[in-house]
JSON list of C-alpha atoms and ligand atoms in Angstrom, two decimals:
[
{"chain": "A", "resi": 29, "resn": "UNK", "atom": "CA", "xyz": [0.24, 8.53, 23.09]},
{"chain": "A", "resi": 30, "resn": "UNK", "atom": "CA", "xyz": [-1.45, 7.01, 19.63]},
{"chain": "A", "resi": 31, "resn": "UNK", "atom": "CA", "xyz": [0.78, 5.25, 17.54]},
{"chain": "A", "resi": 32, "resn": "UNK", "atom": "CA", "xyz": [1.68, 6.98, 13.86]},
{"chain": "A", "resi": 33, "resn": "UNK", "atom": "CA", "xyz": [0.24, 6.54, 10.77]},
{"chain": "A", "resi": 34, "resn": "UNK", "atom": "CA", "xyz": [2.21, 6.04, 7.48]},
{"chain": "A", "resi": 35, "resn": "UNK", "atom": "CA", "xyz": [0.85, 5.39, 3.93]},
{"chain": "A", "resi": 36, "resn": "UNK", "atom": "CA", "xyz": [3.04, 4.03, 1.50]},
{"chain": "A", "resi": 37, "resn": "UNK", "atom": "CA", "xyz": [2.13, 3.61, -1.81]},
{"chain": "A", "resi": 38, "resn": "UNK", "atom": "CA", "xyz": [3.82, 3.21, -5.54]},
{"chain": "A", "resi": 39, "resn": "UNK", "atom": "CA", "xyz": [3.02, 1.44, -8.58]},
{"chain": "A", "resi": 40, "resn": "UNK", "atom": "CA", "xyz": [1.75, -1.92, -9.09]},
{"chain": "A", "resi": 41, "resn": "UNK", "atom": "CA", "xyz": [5.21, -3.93, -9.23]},
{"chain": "A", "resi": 42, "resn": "UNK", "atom": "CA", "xyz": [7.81, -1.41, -7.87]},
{"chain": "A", "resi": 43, "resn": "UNK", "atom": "CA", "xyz": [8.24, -3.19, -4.89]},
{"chain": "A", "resi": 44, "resn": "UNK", "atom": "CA", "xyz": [6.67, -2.54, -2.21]},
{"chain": "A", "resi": 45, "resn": "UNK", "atom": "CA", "xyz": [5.54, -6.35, -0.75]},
{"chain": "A", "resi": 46, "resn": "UNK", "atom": "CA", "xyz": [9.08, -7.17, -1.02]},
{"chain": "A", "resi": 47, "resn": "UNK", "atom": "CA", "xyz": [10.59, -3.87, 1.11]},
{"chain": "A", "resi": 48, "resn": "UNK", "atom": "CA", "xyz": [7.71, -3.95, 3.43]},
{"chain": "A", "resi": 49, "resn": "UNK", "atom": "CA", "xyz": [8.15, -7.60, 4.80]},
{"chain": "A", "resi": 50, "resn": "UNK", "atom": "CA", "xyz": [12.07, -7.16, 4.83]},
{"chain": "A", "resi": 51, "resn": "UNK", "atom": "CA", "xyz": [11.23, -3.66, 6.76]},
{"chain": "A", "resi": 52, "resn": "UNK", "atom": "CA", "xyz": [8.74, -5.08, 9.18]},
{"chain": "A", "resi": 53, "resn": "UNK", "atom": "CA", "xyz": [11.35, -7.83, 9.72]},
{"chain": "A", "resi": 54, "resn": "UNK", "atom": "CA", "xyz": [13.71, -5.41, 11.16]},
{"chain": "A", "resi": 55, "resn": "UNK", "atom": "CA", "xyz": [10.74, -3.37, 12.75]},
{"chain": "A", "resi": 56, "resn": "UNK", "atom": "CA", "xyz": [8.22, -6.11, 14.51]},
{"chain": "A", "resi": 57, "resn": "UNK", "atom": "CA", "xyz": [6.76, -3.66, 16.52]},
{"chain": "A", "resi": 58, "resn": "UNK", "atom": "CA", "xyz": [5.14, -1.70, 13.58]},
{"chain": "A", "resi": 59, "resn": "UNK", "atom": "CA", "xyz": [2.23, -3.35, 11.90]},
{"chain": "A", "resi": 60, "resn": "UNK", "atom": "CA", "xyz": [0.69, -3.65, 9.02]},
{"chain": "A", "resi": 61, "resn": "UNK", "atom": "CA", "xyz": [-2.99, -2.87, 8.42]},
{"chain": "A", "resi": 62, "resn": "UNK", "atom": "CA", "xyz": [-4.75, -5.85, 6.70]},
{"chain": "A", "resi": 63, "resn": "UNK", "atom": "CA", "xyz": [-6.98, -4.58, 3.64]},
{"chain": "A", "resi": 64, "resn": "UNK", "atom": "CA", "xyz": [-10.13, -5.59, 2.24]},
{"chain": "A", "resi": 65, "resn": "UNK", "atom": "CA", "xyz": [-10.37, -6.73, -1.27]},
{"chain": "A", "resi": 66, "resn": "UNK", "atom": "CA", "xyz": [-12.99, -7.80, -4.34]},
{"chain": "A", "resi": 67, "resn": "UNK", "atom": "CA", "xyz": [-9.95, -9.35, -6.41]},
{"chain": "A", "resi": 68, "resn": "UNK", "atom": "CA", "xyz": [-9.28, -13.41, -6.53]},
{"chain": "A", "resi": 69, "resn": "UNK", "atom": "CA", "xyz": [-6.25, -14.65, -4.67]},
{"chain": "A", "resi": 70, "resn": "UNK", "atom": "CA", "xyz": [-3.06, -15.15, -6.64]},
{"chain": "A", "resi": 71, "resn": "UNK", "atom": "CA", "xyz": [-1.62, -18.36, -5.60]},
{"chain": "A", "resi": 72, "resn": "UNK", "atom": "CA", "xyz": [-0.26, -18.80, -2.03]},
{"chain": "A", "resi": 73, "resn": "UNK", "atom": "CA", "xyz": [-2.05, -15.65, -0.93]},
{"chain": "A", "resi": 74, "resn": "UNK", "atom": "CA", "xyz": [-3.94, -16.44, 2.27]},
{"chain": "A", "resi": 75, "resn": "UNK", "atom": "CA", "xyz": [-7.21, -14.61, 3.75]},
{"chain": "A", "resi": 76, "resn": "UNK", "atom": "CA", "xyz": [-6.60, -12.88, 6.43]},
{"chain": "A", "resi": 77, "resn": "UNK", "atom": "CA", "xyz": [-3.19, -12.88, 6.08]},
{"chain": "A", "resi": 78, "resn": "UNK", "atom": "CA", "xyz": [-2.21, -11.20, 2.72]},
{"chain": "A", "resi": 79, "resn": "UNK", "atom": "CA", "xyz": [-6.11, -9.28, 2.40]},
{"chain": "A", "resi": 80, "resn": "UNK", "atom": "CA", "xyz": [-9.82, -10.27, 3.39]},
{"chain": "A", "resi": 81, "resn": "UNK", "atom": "CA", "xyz": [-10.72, -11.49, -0.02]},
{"chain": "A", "resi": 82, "resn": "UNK", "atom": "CA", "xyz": [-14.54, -10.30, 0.29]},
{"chain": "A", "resi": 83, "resn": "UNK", "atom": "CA", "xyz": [-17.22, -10.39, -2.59]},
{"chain": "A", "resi": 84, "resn": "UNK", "atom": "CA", "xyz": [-18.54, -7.49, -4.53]},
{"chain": "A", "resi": 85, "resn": "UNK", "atom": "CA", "xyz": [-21.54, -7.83, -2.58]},
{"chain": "A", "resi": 86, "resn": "UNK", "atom": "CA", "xyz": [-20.26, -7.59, 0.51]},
{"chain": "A", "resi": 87, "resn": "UNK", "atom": "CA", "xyz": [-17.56, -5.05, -0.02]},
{"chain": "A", "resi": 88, "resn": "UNK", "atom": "CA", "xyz": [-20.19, -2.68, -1.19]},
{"chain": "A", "resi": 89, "resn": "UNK", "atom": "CA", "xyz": [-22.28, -3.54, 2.20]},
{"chain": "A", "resi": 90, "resn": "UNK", "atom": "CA", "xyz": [-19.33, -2.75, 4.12]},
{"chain": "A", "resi": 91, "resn": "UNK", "atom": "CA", "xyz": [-18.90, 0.89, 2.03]},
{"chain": "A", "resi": 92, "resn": "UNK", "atom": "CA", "xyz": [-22.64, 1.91, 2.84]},
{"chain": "A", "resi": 93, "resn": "UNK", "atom": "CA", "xyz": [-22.20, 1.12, 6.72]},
{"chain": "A", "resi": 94, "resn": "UNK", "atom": "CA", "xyz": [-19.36, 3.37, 6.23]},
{"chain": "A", "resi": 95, "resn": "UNK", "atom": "CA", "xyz": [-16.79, 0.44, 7.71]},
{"chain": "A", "resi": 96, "resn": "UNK", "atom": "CA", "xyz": [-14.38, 1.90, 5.58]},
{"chain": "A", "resi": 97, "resn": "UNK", "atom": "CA", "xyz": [-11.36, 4.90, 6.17]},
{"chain": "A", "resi": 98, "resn": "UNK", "atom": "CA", "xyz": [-11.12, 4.74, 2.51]},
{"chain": "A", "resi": 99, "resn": "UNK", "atom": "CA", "xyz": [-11.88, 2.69, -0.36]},
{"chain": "A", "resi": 100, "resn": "UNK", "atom": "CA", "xyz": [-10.32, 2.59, -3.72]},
{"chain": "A", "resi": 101, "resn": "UNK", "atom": "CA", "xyz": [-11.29, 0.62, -7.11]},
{"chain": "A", "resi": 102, "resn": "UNK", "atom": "CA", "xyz": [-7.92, -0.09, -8.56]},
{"chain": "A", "resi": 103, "resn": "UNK", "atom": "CA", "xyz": [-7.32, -2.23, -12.11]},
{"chain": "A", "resi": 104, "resn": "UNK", "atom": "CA", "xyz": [-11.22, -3.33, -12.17]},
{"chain": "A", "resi": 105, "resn": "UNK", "atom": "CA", "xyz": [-11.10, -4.48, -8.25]},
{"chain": "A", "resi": 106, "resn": "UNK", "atom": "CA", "xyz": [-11.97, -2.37, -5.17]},
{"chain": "A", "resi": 107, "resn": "UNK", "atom": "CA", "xyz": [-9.97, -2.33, -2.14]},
{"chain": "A", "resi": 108, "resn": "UNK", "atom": "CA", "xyz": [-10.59, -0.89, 1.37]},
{"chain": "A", "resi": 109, "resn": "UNK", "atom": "CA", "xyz": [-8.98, -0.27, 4.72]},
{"chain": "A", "resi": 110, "resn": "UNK", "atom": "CA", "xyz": [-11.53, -0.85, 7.95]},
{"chain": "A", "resi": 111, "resn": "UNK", "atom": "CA", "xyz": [-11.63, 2.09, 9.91]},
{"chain": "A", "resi": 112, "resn": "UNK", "atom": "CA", "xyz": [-12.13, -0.09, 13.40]},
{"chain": "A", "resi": 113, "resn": "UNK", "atom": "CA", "xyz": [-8.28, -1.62, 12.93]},
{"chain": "A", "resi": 114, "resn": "UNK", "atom": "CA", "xyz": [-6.82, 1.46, 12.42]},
{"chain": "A", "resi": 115, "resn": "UNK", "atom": "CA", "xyz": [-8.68, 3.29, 14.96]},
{"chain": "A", "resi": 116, "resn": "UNK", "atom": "CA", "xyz": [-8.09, 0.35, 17.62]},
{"chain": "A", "resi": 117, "resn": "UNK", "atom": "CA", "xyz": [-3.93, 0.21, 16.48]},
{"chain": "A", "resi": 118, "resn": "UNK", "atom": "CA", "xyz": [-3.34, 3.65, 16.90]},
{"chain": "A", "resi": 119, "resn": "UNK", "atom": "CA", "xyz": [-5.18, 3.93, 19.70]},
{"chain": "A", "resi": 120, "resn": "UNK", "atom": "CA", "xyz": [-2.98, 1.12, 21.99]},
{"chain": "A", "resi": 121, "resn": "UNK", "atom": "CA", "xyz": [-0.06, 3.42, 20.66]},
{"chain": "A", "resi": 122, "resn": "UNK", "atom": "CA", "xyz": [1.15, 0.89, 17.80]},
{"chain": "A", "resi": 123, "resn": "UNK", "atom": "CA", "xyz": [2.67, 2.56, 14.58]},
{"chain": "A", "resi": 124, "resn": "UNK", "atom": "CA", "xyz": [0.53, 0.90, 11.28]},
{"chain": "A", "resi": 125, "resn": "UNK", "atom": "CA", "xyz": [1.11, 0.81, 8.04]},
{"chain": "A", "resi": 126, "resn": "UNK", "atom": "CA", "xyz": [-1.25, 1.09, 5.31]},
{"chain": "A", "resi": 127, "resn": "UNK", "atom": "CA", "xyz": [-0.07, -0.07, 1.67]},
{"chain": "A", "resi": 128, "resn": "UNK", "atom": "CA", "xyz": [-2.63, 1.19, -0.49]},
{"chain": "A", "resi": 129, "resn": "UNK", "atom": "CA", "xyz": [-2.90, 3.16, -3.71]},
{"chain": "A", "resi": 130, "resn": "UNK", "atom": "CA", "xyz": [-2.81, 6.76, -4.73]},
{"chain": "A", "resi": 131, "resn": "UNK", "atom": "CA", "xyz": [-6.98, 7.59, -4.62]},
{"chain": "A", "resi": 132, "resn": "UNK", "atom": "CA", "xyz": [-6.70, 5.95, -1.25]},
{"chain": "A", "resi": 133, "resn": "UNK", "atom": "CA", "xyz": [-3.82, 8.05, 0.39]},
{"chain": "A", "resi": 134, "resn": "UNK", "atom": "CA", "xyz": [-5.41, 10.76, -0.37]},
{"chain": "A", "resi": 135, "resn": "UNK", "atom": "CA", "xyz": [-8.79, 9.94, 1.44]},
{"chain": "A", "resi": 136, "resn": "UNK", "atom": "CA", "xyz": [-6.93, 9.26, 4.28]},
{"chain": "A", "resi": 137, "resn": "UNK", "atom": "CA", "xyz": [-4.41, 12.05, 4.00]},
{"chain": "A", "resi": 138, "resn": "UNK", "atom": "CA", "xyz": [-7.71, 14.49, 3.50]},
{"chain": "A", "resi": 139, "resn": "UNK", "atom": "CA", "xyz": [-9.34, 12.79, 7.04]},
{"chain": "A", "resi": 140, "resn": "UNK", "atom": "CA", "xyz": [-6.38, 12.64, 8.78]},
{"chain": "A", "resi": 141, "resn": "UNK", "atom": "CA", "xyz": [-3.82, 15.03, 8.08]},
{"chain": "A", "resi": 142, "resn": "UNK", "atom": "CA", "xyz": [-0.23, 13.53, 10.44]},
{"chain": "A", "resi": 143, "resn": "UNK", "atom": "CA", "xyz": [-0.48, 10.48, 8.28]},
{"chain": "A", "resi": 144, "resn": "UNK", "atom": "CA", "xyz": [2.97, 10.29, 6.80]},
{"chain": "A", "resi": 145, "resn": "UNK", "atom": "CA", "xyz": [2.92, 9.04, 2.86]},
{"chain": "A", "resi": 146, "resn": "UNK", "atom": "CA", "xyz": [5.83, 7.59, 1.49]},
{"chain": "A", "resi": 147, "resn": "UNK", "atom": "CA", "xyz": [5.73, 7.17, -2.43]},
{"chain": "A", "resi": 148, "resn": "UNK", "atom": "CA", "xyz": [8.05, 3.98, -3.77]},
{"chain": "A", "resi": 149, "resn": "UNK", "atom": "CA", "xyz": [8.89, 5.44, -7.35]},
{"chain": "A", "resi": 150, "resn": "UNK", "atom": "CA", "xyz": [10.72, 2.66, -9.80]},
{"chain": "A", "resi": 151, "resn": "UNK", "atom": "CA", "xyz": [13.87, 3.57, -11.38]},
{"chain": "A", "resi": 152, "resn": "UNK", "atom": "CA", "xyz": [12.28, 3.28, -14.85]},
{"chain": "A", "resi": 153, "resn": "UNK", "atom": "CA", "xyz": [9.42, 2.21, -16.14]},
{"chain": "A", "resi": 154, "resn": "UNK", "atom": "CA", "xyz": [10.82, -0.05, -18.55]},
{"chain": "A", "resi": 155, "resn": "UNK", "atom": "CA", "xyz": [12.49, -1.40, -14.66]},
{"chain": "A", "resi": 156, "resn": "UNK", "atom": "CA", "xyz": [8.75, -1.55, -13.35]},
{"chain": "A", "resi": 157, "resn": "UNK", "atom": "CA", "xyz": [7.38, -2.89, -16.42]},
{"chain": "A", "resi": 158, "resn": "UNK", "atom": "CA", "xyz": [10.47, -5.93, -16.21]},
{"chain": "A", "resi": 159, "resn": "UNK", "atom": "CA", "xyz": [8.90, -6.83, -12.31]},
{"chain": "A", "resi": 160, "resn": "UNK", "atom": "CA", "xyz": [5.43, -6.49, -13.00]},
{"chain": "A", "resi": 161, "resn": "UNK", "atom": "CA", "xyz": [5.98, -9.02, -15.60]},
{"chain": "A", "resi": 162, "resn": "UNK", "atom": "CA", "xyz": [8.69, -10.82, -13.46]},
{"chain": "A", "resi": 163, "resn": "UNK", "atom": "CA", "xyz": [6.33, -11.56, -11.29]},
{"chain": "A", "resi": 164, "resn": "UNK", "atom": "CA", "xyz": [4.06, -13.95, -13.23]},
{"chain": "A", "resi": 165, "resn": "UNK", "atom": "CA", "xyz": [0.83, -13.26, -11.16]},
{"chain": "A", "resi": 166, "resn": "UNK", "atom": "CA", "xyz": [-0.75, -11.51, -13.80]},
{"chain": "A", "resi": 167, "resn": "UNK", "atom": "CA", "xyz": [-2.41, -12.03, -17.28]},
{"chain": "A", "resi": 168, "resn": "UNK", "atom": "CA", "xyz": [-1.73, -9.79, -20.15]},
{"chain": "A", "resi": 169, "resn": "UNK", "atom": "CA", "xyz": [-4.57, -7.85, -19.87]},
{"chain": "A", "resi": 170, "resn": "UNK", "atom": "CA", "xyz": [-4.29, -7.34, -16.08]},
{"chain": "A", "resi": 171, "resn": "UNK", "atom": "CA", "xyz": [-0.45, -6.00, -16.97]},
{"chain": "A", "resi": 172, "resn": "UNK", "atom": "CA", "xyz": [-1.49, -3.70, -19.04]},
{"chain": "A", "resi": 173, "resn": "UNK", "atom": "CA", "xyz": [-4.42, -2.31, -16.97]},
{"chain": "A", "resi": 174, "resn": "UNK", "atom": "CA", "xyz": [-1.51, -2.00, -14.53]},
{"chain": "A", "resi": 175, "resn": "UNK", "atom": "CA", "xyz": [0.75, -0.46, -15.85]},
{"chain": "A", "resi": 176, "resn": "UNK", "atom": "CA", "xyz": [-1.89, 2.59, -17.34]},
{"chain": "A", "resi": 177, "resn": "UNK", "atom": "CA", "xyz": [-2.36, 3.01, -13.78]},
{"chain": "A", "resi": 178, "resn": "UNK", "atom": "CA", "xyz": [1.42, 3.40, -12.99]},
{"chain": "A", "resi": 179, "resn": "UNK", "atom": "CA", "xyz": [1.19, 7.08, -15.25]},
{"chain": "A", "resi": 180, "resn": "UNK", "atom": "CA", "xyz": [-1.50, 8.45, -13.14]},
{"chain": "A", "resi": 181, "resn": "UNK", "atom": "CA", "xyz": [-0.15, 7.14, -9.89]},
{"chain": "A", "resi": 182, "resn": "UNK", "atom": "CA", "xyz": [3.40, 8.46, -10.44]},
{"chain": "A", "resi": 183, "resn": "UNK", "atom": "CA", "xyz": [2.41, 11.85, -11.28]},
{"chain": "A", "resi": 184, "resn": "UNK", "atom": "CA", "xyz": [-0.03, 11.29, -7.96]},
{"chain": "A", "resi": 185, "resn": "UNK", "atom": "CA", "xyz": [3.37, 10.64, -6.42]},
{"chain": "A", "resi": 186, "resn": "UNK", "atom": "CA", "xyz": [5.01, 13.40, -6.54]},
{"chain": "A", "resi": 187, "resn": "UNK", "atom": "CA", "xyz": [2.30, 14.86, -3.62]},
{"chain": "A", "resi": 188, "resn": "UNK", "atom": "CA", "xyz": [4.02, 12.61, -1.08]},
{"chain": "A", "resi": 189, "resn": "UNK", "atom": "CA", "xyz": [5.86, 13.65, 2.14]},
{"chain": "A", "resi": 190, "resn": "UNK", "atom": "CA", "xyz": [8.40, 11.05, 1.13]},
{"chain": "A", "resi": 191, "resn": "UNK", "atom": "CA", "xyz": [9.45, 9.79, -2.18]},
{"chain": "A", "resi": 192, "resn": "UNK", "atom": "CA", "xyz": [11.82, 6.64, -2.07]},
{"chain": "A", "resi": 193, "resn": "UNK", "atom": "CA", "xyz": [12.97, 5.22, -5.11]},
{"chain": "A", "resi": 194, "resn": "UNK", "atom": "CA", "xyz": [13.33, 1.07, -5.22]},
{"chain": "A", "resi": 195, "resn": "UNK", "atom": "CA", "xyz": [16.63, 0.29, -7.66]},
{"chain": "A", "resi": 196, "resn": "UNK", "atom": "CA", "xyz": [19.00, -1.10, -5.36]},
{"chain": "A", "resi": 197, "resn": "UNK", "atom": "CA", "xyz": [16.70, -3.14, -2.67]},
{"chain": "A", "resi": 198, "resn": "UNK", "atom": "CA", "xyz": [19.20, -2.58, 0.22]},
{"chain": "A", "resi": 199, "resn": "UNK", "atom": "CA", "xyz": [19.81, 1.13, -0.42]},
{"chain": "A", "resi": 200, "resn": "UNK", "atom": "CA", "xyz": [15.82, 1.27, -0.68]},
{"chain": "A", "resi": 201, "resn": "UNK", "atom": "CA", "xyz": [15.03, -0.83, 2.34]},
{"chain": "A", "resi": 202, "resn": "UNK", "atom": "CA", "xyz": [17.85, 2.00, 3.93]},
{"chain": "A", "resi": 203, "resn": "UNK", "atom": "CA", "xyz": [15.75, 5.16, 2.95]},
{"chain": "A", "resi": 204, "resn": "UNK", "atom": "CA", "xyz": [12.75, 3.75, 4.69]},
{"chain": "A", "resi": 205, "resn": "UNK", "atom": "CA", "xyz": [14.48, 3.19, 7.71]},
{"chain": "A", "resi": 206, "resn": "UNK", "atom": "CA", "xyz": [15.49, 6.70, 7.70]},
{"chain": "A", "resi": 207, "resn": "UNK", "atom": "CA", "xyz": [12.38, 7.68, 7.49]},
{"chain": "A", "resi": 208, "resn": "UNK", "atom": "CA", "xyz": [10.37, 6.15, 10.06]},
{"chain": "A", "resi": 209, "resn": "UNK", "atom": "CA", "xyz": [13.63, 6.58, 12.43]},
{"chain": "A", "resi": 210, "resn": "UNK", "atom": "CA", "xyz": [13.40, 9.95, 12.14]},
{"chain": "A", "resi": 211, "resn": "UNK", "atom": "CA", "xyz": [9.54, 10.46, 12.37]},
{"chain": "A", "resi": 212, "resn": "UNK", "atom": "CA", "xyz": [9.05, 7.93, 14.57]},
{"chain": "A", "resi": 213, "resn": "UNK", "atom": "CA", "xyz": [11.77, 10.36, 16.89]},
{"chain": "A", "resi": 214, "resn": "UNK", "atom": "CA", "xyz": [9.56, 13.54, 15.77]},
{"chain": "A", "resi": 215, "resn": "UNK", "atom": "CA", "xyz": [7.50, 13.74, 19.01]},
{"chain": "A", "resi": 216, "resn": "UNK", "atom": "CA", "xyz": [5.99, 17.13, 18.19]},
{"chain": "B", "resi": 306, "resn": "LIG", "atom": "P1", "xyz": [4.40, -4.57, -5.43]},
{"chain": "B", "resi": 306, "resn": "LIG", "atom": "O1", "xyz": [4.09, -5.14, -4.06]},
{"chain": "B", "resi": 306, "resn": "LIG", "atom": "O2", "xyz": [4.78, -3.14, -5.38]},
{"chain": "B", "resi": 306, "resn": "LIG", "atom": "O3", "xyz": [3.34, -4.84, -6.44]},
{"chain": "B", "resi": 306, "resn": "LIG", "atom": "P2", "xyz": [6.45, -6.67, -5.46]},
{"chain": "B", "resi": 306, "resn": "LIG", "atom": "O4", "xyz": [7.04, -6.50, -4.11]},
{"chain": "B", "resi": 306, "resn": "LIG", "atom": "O5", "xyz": [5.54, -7.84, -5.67]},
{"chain": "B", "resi": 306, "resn": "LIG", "atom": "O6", "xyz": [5.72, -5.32, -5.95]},
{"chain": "B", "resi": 306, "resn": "LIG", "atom": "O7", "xyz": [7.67, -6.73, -6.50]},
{"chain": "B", "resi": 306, "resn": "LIG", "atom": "C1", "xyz": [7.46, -6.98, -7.88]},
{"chain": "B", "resi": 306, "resn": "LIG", "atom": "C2", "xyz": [8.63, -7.82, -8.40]},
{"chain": "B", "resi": 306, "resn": "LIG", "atom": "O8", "xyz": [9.82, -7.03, -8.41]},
{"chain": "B", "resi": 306, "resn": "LIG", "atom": "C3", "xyz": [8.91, -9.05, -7.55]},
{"chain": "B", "resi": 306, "resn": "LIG", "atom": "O9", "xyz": [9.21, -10.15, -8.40]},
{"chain": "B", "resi": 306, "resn": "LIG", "atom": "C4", "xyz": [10.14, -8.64, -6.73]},
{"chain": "B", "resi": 306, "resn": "LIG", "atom": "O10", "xyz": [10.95, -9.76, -6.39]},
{"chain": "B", "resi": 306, "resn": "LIG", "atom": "C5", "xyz": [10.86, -7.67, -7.66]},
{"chain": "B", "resi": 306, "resn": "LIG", "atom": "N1", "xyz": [11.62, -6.62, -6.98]},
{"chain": "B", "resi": 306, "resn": "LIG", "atom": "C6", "xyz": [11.21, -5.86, -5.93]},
{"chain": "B", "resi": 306, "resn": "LIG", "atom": "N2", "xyz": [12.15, -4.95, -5.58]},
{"chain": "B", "resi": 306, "resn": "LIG", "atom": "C7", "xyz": [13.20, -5.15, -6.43]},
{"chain": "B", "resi": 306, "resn": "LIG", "atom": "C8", "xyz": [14.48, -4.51, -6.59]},
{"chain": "B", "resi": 306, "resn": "LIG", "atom": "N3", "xyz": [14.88, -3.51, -5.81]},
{"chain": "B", "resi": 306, "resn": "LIG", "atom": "N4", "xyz": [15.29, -4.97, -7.57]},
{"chain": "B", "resi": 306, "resn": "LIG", "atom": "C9", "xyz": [14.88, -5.97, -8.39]},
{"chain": "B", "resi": 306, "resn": "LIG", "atom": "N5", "xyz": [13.68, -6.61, -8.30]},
{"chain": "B", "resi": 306, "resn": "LIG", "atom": "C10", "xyz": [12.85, -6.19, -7.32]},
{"chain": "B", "resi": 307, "resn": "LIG", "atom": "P1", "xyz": [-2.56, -5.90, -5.52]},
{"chain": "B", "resi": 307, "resn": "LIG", "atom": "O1", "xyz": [-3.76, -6.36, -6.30]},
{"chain": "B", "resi": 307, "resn": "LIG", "atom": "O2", "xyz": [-1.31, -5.88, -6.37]},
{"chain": "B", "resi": 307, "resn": "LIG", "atom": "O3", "xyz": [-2.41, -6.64, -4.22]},
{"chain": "B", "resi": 307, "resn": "LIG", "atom": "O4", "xyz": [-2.85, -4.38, -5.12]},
{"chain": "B", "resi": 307, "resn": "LIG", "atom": "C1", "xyz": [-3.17, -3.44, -6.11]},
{"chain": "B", "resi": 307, "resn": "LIG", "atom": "C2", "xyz": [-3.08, -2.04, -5.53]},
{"chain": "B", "resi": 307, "resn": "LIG", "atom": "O5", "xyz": [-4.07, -1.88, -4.52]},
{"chain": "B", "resi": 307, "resn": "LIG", "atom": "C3", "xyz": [-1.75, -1.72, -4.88]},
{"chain": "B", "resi": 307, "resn": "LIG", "atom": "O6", "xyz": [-1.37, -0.41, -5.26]},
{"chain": "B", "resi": 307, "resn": "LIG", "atom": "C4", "xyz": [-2.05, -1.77, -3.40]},
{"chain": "B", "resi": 307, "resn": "LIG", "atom": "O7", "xyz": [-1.22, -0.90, -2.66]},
{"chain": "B", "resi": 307, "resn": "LIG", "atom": "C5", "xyz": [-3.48, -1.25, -3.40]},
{"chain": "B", "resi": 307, "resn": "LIG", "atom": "N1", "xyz": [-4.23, -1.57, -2.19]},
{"chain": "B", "resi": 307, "resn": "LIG", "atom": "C6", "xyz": [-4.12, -2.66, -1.39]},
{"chain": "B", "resi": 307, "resn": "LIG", "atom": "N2", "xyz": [-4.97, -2.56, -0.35]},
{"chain": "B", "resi": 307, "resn": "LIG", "atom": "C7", "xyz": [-5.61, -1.36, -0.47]},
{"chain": "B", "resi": 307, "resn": "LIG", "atom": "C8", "xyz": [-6.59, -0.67, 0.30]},
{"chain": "B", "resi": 307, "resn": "LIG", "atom": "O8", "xyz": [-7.05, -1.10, 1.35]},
{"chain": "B", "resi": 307, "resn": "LIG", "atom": "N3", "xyz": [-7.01, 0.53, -0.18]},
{"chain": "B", "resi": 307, "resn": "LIG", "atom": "C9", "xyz": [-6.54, 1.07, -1.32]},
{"chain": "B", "resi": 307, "resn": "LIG", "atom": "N4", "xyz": [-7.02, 2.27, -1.69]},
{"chain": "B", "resi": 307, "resn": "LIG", "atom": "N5", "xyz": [-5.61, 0.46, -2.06]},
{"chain": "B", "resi": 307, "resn": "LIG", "atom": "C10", "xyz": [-5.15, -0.74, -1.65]}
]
């Protein structure tokens, strides 16, 4: 049997590093696709661990050899999934993850249709403007970008199988269990 996929996505500082490494804690057998990306590494962020931190040049080389299940330019960066993981994952029966904005989902929603998407909405967006800035990984400029993009994505959002919303972490990290328990269960 292939593996599931799920999409989750939500706004740039709503949470979703921090629930995804406490969920995949609790669920090592699930994995997490490893995306490509044009944008400079914040500090501590490791290649091939956190993205592939790829040139313009080359991400665009990838895009025309088609390497790419979808591709997204988010916030004046593009970022891409490689269609060989994902194919190879699901195809040893491993459930992956994909944690990618809103244009993205929907490429892969549109190509592959059983991909579950899970939106992470904030609680305000005063709340996600307070943890974008928490954060201090960004410049002023880069916040802002952000958080223009958090409009468009939320309405986006509302398309999802699954919304979640990330104000109480536990309570949050609960809700996503819930949901992969039961559609990882959902054998039909
Ligand atoms: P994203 O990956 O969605 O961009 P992060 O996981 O980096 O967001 O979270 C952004 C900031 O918000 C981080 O400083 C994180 O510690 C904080 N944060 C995440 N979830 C919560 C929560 N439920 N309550 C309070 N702060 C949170
Ligand atoms: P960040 O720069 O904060 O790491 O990511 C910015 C946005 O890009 C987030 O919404 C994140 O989910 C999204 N993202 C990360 N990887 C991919 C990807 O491979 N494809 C797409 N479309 N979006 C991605």
């Amino acid at each position: 049997m292939t593996g599931r996929l799920f999409i989750i996505a939500g706004c740039s500082g709503v949470g979703k590093g921090t629930l995804l490494k406490l969920f995949l804690e609790k669920n090592p057998d699930i994995k997490l696709s490893i995306s490509a990306t044009t944008r400079k590494p914040r500090e501590g962020e490791v290649n091939g661990k956190n993205y592939f931190f790829i040139s313009k040049e080359e991400f665009i080389a990838d895009v025309n050899n088609n390497e790419f299940l979808e591709w997204a330019e988010f916030s004046g960066n593009y970022y891409g999934t490689k269609k060989s993981f994902v194919e190879k994952t699901l195809n040893k029966g491993i459930d992956l993850i994909l944690e990618i904005e809103v244009k993205g989902a929907k490429q892969v929603k549109e190509k592959m249709p059983d991909a579950i998407g899970i939106f992470i909405m904030p609680p305000s967006v005063e709340t996600l403007e307070t943890r974008l800035r928490g954060r201090h990984t960004e410049d002023e400029e880069t916040i802002k970008k952000r958080l223009l993009e958090a409009k468009r994505e939320i309405k986006a959002g509302q398309h999802f199988d699954y919304k979640v919303i990330n104000d109480d972490l536990d309570e949050a990290l609960n809700n996503l269990q819930k949901i992969f328990d039961t559609e990882r269960n959902n054998l039909c």
